[in-house]
Coordinates of C-alpha atoms in Angstrom, one line a residue:
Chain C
X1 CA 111.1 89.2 103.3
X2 CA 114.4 90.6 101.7
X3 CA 113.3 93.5 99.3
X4 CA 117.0 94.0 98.1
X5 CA 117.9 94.6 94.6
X6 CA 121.8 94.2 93.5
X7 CA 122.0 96.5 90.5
X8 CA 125.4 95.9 88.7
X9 CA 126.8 97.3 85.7
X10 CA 129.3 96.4 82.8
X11 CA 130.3 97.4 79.5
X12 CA 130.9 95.3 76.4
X13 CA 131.6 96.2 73.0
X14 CA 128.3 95.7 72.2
X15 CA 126.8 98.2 74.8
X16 CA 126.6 98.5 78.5
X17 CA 125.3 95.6 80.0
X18 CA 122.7 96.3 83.2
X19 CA 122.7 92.9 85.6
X20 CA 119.5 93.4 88.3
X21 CA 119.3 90.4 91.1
X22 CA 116.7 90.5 93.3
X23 CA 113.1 91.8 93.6
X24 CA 112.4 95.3 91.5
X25 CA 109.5 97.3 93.2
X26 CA 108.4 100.6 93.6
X27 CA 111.0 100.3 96.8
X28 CA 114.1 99.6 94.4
X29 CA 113.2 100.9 90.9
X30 CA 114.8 104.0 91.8
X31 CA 118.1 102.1 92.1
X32 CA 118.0 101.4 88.5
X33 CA 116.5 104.6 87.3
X34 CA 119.5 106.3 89.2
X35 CA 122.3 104.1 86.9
X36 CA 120.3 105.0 83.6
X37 CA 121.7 108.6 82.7
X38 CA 125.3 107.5 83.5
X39 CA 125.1 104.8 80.9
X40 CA 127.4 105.2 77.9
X41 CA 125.5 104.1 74.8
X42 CA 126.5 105.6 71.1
X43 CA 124.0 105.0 68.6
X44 CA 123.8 101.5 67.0
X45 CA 125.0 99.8 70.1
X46 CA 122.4 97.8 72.5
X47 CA 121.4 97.6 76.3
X48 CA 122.0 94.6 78.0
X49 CA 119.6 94.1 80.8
X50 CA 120.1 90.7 82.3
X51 CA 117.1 89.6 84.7
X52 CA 118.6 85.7 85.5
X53 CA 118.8 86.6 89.3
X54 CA 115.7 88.8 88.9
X55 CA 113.3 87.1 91.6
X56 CA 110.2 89.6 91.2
X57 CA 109.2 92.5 89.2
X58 CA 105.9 94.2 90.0
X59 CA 104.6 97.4 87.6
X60 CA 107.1 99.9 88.9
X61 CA 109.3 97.3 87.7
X62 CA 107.8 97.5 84.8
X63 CA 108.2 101.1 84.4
X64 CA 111.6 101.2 85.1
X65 CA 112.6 98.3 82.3
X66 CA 110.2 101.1 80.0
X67 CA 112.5 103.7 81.0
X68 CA 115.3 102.0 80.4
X69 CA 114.2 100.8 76.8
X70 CA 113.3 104.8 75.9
X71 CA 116.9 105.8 77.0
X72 CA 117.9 103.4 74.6
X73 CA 115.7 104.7 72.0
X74 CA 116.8 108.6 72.9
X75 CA 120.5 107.3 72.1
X76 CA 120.3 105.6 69.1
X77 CA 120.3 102.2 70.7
X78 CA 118.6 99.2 71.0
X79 CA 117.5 97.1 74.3
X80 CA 117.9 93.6 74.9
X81 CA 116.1 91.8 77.8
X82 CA 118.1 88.2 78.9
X83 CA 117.4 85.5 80.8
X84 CA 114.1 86.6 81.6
X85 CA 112.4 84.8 84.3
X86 CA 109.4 82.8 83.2
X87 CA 106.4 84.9 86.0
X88 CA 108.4 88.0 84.1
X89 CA 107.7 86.8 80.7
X90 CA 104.2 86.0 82.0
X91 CA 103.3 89.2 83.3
X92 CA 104.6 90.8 80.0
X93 CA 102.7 88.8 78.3
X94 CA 100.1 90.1 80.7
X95 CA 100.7 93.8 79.5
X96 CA 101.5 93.0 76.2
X97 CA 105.3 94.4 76.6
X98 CA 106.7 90.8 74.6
X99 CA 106.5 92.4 72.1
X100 CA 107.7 96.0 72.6
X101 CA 111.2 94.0 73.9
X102 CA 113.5 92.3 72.4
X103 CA 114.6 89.1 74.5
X104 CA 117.6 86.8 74.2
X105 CA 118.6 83.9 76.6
X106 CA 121.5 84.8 78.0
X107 CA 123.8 88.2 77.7
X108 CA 126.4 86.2 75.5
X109 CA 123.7 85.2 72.9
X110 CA 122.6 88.9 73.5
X111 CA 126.3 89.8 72.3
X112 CA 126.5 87.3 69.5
X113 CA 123.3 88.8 68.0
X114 CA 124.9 91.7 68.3
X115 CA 126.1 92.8 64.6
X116 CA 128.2 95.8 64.6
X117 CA 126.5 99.5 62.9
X118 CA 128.4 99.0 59.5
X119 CA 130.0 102.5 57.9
X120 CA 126.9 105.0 57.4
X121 CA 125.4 104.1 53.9
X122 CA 125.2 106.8 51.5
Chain Q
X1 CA 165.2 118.2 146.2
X2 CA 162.8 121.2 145.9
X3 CA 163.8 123.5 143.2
X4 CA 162.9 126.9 142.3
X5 CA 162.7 128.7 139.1
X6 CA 163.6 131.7 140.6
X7 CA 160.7 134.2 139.9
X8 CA 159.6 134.0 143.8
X9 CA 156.3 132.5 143.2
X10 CA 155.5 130.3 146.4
X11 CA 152.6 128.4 147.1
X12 CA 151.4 128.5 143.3
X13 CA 152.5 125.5 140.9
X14 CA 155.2 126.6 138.7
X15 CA 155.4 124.9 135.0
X16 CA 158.5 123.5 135.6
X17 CA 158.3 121.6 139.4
X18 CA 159.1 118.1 139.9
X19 CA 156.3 115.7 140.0
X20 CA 157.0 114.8 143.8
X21 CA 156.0 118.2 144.3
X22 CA 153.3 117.8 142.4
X23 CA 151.8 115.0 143.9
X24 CA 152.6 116.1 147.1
X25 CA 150.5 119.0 147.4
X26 CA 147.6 117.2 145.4
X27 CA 147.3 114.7 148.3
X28 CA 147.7 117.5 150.9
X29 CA 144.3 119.2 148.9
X30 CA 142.6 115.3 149.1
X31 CA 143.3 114.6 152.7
X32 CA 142.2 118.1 153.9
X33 CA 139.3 117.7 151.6
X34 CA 137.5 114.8 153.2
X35 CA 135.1 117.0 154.7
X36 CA 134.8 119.5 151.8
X37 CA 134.7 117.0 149.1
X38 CA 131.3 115.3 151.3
X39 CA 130.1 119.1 151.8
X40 CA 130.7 120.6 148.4
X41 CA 131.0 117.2 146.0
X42 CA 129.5 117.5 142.5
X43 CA 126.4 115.4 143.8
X44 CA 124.3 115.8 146.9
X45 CA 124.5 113.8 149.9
X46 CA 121.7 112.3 152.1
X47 CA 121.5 109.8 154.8
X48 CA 118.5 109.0 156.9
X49 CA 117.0 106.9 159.8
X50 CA 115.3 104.0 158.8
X51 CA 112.5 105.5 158.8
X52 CA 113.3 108.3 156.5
X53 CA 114.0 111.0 159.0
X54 CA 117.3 113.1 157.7
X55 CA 120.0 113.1 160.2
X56 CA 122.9 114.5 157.3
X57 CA 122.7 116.4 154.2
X58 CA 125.3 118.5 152.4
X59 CA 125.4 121.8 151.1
X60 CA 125.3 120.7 147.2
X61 CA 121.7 119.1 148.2
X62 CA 121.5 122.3 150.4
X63 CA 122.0 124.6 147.7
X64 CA 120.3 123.4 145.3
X65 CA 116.9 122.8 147.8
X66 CA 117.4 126.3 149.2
X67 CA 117.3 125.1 152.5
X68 CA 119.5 125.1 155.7
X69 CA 120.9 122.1 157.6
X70 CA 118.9 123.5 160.2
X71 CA 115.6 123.0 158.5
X72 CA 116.2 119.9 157.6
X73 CA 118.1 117.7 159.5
X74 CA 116.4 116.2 162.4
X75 CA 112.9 117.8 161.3
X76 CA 112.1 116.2 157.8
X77 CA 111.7 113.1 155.9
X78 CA 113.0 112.4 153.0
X79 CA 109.5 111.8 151.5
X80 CA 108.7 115.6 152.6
X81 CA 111.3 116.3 149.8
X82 CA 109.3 114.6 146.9
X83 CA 106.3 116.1 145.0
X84 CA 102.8 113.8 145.4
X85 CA 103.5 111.7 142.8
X86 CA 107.1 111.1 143.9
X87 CA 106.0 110.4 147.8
X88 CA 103.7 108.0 146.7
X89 CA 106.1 106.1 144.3
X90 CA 108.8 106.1 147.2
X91 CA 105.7 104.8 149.2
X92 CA 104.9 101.8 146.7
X93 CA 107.9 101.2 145.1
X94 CA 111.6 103.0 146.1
X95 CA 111.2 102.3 150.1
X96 CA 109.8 98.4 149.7
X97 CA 112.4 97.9 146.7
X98 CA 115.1 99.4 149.1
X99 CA 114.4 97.3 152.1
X100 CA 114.4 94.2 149.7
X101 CA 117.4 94.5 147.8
X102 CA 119.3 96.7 150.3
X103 CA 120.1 99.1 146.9
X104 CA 118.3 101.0 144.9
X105 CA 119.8 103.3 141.9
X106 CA 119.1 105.8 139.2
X107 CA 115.4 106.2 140.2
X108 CA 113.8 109.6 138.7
X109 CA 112.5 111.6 141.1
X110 CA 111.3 115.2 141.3
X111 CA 112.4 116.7 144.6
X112 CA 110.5 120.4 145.9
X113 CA 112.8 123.3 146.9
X114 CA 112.2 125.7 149.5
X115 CA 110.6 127.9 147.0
X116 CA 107.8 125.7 144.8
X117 CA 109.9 125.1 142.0
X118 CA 110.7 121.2 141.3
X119 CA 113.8 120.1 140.9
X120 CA 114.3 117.0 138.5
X121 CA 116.9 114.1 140.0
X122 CA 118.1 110.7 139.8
X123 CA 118.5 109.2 143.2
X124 CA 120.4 106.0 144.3
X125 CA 120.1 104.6 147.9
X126 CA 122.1 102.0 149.8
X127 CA 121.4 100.5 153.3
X128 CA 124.1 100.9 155.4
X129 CA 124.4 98.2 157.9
X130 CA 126.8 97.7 161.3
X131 CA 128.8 94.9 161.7
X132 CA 126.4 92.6 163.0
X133 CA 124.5 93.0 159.7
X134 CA 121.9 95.0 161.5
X135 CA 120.8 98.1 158.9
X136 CA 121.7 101.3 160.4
X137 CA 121.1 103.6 158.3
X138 CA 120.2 105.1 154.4
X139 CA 122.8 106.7 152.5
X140 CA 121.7 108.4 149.1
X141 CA 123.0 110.3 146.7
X142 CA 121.2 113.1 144.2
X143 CA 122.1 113.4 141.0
X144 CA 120.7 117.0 139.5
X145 CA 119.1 115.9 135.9
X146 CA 117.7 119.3 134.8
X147 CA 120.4 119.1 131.6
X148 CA 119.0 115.2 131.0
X149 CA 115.0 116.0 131.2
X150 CA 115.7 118.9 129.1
X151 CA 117.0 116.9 126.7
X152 CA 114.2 114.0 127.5
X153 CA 111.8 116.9 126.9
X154 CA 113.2 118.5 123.4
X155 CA 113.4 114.5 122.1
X156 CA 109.5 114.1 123.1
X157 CA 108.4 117.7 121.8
X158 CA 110.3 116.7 118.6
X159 CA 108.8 113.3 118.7
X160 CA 105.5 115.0 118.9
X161 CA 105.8 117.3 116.2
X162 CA 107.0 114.2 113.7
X163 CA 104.0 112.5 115.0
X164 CA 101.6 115.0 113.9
X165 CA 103.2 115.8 110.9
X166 CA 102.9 112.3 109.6
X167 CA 99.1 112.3 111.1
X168 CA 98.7 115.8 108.6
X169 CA 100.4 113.7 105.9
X170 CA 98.3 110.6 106.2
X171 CA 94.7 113.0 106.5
X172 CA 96.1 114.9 103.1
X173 CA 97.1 111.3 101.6
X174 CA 93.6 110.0 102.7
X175 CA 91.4 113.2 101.3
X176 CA 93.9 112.7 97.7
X177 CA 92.8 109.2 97.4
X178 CA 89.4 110.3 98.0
X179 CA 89.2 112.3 95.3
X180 CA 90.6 109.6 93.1
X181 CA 87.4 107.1 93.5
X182 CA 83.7 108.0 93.1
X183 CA 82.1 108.8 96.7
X184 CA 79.1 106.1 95.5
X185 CA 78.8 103.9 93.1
X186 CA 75.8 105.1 90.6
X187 CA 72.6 102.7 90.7
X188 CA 72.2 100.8 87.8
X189 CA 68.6 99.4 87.7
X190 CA 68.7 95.5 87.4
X191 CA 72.9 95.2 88.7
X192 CA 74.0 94.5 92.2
X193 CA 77.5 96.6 91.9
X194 CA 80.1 96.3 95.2
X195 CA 83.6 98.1 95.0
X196 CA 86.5 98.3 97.5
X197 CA 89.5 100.0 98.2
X198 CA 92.1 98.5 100.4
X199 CA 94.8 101.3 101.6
X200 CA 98.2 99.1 101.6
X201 CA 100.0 102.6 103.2
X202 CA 98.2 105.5 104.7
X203 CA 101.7 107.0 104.2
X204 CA 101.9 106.9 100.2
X205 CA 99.0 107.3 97.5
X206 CA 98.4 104.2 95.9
X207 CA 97.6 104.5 92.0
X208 CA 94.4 102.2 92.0
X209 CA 91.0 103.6 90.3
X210 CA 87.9 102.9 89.7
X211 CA 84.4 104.4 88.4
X212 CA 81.3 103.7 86.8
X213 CA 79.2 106.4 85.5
X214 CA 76.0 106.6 83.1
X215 CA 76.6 107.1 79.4
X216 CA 73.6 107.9 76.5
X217 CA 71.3 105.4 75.5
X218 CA 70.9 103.3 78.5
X219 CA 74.6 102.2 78.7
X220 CA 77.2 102.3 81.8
X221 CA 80.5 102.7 81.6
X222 CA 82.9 101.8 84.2
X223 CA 86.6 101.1 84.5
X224 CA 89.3 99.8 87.1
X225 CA 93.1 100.4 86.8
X226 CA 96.1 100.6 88.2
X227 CA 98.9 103.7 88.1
X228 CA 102.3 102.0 88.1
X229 CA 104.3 103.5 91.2
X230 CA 103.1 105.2 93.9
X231 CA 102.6 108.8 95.5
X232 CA 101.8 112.4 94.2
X233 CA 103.1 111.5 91.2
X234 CA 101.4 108.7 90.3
X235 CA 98.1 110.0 91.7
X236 CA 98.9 113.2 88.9
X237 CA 98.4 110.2 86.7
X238 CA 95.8 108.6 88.5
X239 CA 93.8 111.6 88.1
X240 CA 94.5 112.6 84.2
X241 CA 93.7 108.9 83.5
X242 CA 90.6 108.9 85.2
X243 CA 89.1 112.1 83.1
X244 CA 90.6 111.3 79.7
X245 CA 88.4 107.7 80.5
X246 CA 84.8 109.4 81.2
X247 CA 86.1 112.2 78.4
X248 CA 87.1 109.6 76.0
X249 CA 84.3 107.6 76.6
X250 CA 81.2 111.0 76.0
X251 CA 83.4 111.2 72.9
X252 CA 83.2 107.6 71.2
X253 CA 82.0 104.8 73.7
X254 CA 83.7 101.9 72.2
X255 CA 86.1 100.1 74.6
X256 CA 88.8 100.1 72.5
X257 CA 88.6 103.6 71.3
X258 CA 88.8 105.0 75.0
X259 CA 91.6 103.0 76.2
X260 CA 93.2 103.8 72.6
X261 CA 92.9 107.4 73.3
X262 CA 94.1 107.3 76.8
X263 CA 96.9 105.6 75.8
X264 CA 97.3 108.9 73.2
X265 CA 97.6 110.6 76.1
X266 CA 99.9 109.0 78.4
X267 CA 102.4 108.3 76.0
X268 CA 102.2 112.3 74.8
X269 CA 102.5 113.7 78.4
X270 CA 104.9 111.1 80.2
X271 CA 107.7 109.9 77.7
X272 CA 111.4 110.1 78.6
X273 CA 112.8 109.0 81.6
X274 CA 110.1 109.0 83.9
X275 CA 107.5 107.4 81.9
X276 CA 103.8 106.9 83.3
X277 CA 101.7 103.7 82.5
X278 CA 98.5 102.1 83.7
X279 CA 96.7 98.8 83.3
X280 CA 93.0 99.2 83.2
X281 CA 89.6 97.2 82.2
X282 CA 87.5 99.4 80.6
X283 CA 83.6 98.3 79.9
X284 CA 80.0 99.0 78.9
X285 CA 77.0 97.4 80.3
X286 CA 74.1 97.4 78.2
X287 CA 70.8 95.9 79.3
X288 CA 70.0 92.9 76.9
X289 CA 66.6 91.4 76.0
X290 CA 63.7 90.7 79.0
X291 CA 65.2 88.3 81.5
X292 CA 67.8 91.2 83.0
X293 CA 70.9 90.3 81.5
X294 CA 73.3 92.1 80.7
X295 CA 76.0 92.6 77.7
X296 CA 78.8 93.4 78.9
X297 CA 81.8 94.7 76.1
X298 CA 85.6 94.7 77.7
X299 CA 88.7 96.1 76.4
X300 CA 91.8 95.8 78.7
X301 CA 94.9 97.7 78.6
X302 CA 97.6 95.1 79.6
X303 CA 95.2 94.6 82.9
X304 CA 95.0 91.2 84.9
X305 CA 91.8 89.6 83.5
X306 CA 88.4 90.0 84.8
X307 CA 86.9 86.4 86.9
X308 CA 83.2 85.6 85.7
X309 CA 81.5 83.3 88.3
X310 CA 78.8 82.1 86.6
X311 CA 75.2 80.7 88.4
X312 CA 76.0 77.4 87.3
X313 CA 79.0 77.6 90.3
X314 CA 81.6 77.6 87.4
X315 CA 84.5 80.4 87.5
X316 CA 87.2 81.6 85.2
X317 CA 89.3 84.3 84.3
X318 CA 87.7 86.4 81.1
X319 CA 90.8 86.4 79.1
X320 CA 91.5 89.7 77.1
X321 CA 94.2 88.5 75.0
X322 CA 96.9 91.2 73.5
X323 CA 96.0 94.2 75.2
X324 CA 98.8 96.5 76.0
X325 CA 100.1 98.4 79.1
X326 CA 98.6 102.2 78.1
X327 CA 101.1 104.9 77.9
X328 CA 104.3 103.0 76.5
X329 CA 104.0 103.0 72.8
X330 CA 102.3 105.6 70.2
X331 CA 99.9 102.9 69.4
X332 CA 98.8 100.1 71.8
X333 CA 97.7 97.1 70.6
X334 CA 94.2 96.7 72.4
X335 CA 92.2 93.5 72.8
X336 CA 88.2 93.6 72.8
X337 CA 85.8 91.2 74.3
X338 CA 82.2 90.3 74.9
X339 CA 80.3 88.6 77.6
X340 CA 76.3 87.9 78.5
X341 CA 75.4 88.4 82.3
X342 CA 73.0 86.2 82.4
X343 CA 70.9 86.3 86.4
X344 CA 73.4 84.8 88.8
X345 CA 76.4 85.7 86.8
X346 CA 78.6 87.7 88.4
X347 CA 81.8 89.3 87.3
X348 CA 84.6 90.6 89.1
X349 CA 87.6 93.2 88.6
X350 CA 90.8 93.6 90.3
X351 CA 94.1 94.8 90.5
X352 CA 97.5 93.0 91.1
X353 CA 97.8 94.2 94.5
X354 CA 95.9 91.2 95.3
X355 CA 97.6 88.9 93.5
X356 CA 100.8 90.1 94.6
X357 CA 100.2 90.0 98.3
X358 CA 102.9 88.0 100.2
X359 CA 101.3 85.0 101.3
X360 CA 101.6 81.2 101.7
X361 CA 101.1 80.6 97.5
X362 CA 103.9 80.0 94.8
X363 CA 107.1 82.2 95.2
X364 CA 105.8 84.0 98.4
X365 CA 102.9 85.9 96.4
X366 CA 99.1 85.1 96.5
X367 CA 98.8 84.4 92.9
X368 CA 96.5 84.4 89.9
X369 CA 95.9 80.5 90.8
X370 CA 94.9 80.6 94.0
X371 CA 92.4 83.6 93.1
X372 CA 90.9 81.6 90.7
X373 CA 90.3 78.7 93.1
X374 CA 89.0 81.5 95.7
X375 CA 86.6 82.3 92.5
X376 CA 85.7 78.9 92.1
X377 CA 84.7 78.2 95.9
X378 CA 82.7 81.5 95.7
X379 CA 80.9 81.1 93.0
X380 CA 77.8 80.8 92.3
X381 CA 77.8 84.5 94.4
X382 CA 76.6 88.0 94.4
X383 CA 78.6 91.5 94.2
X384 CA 78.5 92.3 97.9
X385 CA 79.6 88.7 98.8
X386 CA 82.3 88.7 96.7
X387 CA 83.8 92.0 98.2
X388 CA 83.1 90.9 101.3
X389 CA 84.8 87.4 100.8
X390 CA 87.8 89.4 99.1
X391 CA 87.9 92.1 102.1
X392 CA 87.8 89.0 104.6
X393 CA 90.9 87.6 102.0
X394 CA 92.7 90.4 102.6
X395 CA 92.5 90.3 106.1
X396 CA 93.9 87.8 106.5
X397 CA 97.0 88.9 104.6
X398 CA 97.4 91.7 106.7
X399 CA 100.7 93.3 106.2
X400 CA 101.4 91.1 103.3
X401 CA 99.5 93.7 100.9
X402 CA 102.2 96.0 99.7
X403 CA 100.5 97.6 97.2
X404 CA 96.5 99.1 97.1
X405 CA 94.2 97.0 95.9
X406 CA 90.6 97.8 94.1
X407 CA 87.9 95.5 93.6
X408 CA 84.6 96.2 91.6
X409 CA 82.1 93.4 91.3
X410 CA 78.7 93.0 88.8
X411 CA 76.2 91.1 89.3
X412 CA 72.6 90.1 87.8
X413 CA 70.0 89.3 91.0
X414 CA 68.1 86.2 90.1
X415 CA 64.7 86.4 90.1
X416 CA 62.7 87.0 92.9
X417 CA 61.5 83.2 92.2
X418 CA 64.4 81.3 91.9
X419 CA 65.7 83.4 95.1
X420 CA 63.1 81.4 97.0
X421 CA 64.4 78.1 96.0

């Protein structure tokens, strides 16, 4: 049983971009939890977390995507699940967490949807 | 050819001489050596009869067995060398092995000096035969492997002391979890209850809980969860979850209401980067009506569904539809539901650590499907053969449960009568 996770970062204009393939458990969730505080985000931008070579996520798993999403939240940004593997979206549904995430197809339609913080308003 | 430098040294090797010279007087100390370098090598030297009896030994062996030549030679055996133990594996094994294969080498042996004290060596012997092909005699040689056992020695003591640290972590581990489950299920008059607890690592806490505990007014509660993550920290949580529950519950009893307030809780003490979260089932049983059934009022917490397997043989999940891992946002969403126990109903709890065993099923894991057709075989059942048929289950995953796994199971007896039938 391979318990390897590939945890691989980029950044866009839109935000950093987090790509996870493999399986997330409570054996590899600190590989992701480890990349959070060195992620550049300014407020108004979002976090990309792509999941398309995500092959299982168990509740630490979970936890970590949660941690991600409040480091988001702490900087101003948003977070943006993609390609989100159908027994993912089922245990989310699970745990009710479909609706705490916002979730796009792929990273590009996550950039498209994008839309740039305009000047602050008065 | 021979040059001096001048200073008058003779004899000595000056820095400058010519490598003839060199090599000259180093094969002058090797031919007069033969002797010395048997006498005096780095390793000692033995050679026996056939039988064993020593007809030559050299002063390394000598020296470090405290003996004389003239104790030895001609007078001993080999064997009178050895401790017990070491005479009798020459005996069994080195002398037969020896006279097989002609060779023998690297065999650990203790040898006795002349005073008591045991000297720890590796010994190799060769057969040494004439030119008819007719053995002769036994050479051996003795390596001294005092430096090597010590080393052996200081790898086993630290072997031993890892060994009974991780024996000292596992007991605390054990006597932690303890303290996270209820030593005995309460007895509720009229319910047949069963819980397990399956141990996935006796190295790591797991973050599975359960309880069920009397409230006022002739109600249980009980509940059955799951701490996401493992070890002391996630038995921390473990533990705050479990009192806020039986707290919360003293406080306002409804389902929804305790999980809401736990949730409170969670979120207000873990929030940041290293955020805590459980899934749990919290219930009431109430007693309903003369024919000892039971109402039973669920609110989950983003928990995998409770199975009901019903008399009639039929089995499903007990869907809880919206409710919310506890702990990630300031106000959880959390689903309610209701169910009769009717006599012969039985309901069952779990957490994913079943599910999520590696087995056989879809992508590797056991699966919500397959538990539902283990459900459906089952049923109709009782709380003690439903643990036992998921404890048997989990057997026979074996090492394919990563993560702990509880079980609690509810069930109405029949009556007495239909019992008979």
């Amino acid at each position: 049983m391979n318990h390897e996770l590939t945890v691989r970062t980029r950044t866009t204009p839109a935000g950093p971009v987090i790509e996870l393939a493999g399986v997330l458990d409570h054996h590899s969730a600190p590989d992701v939890r480890t990349v959070l505080p060195h992620l550049a985000l300014s407020p108004g931008q979002q976090l990309v977390i792509d999941l398309d070579r995500l092959t299982f996520c168990d509740s630490t798993g979970i936890t970590v995507l949660i941690a991600a999403r409040n480091h988001a939240l702490a900087a101003g940004a948003s977070v943006v699940l993609t390609a989100v593997p159908d027994d993912v979206i089922r245990t989310f549904r699970l745990v009710g967490l479909e609706r705490v995430f916002s979730i796009q197809p792929t990273s590009q339609a996550a950039a498209a949807a994008w839309t740039r913080p305009g000047p602050p308003s008065e | 050819m021979c040059r001096t430098d001048g200073n008058g040294k003779s004899g000595g090797s000056p820095p400058d001489s010519q490598p003839g010279d060199e090599q000259a007087m180093f094969s002058a100390l090797l031919e007069d050596s033969a002797e010395d370098l048997y006498e005096h090598a780095p390793c000692g030297y033995l050679s026996t009869t056939l039988d064993g009896r020593i007809a030559k030994i050299n002063r390394t062996l000598l020296d470090w067995l405290g003996y004389e030549s003239s104790d030895l030679v001609g007078r001993r055996d080999f064997s009178d060398l050895l401790t017990v133990g070491g005479r009798l594996y020459h005996e069994t094994h080195f002398g037969p092995l020896l006279r097989m294969q002609g060779t023998i080498s690297g065999i650990a042996l203790e040898l006795k000096t002349a005073d008591g004290d045991r000297l720890p060596v590796l010994v190799t012997s060769i057969i040494r035969t004439g030119s008819d092909g007719q053995p002769l005699l036994i050479r051996t040689t003795v390596f001294d492997a005092r430096d090597r056992r010590t080393y052996e020695a200081e790898l086993l003591r630290a072997r031993q002391e890892s060994d009974r640290e991780r024996e000292r972590l596992k007991r605390l581990n054990a006597t932690l979890q303890k303290t996270l489950l209820p030593p005995t299920l309460v007895d509720v008059p009229g319910l047949d209850v069963a819980a397990y607890y399956h141990v996935a690592s006796a190295d790591e806490v797991g973050g599975d809980f359960y309880d069920l505990f009397p409230l006022a007014s002739g109600t249980w509660g009980f509940f059955l969860g799951d701490v996401c993550g493992k070890g002391a920290a996630a038995a921390a949580v473990t533990s705050l979850a479990r009192y806020t529950l039986r707290a919360a519950a003293v406080y306002d009893p409804d389902p929804a209401a305790v999980l809401a307030n736990l949730n409170t809780v969670l979120n207000h003490e873990y929030n940041g980067q290293d955020p805590r979260f459980c899934t749990v089932i919290f219930g009431l049983l109430t007693p309903d009506g003369d024919e000892g059934g039971f109402q039973v009022t669920l609110a989950s917490g983003g928990h995998p569904p409770a199975l009901l397997m019903r008399s009639d043989g039929h089995a499903d999940y007990l869907p809880t539809p919206g409710g919310q891992l506890i702990g990630v946002l300031p106000d959880a969403d959390i689903a309610t539901t209701s169910v009769r126990l009717d006599p012969g109903d039985t309901l069952f709890l779990h957490t994913d650590g079943l599910t999520e065993a590696h087995s056989v099923g879809a992508d590797g894991r056991y699966g919500d499907e397959a538990l539902l057709e283990f459900a459906q075989e089952l049923a109709p059942t009782t709380a003690r053969d439903t643990v036992a048929a998921i404890r048997d289950l989990l057997d026979t995953f074996g090492t394919g449960v990563d993560d702990d796994t509880a079980v609690l199971a509810f069930n109405v007896p029949r009556h007495s009568s239909e019992e008979q039938m």
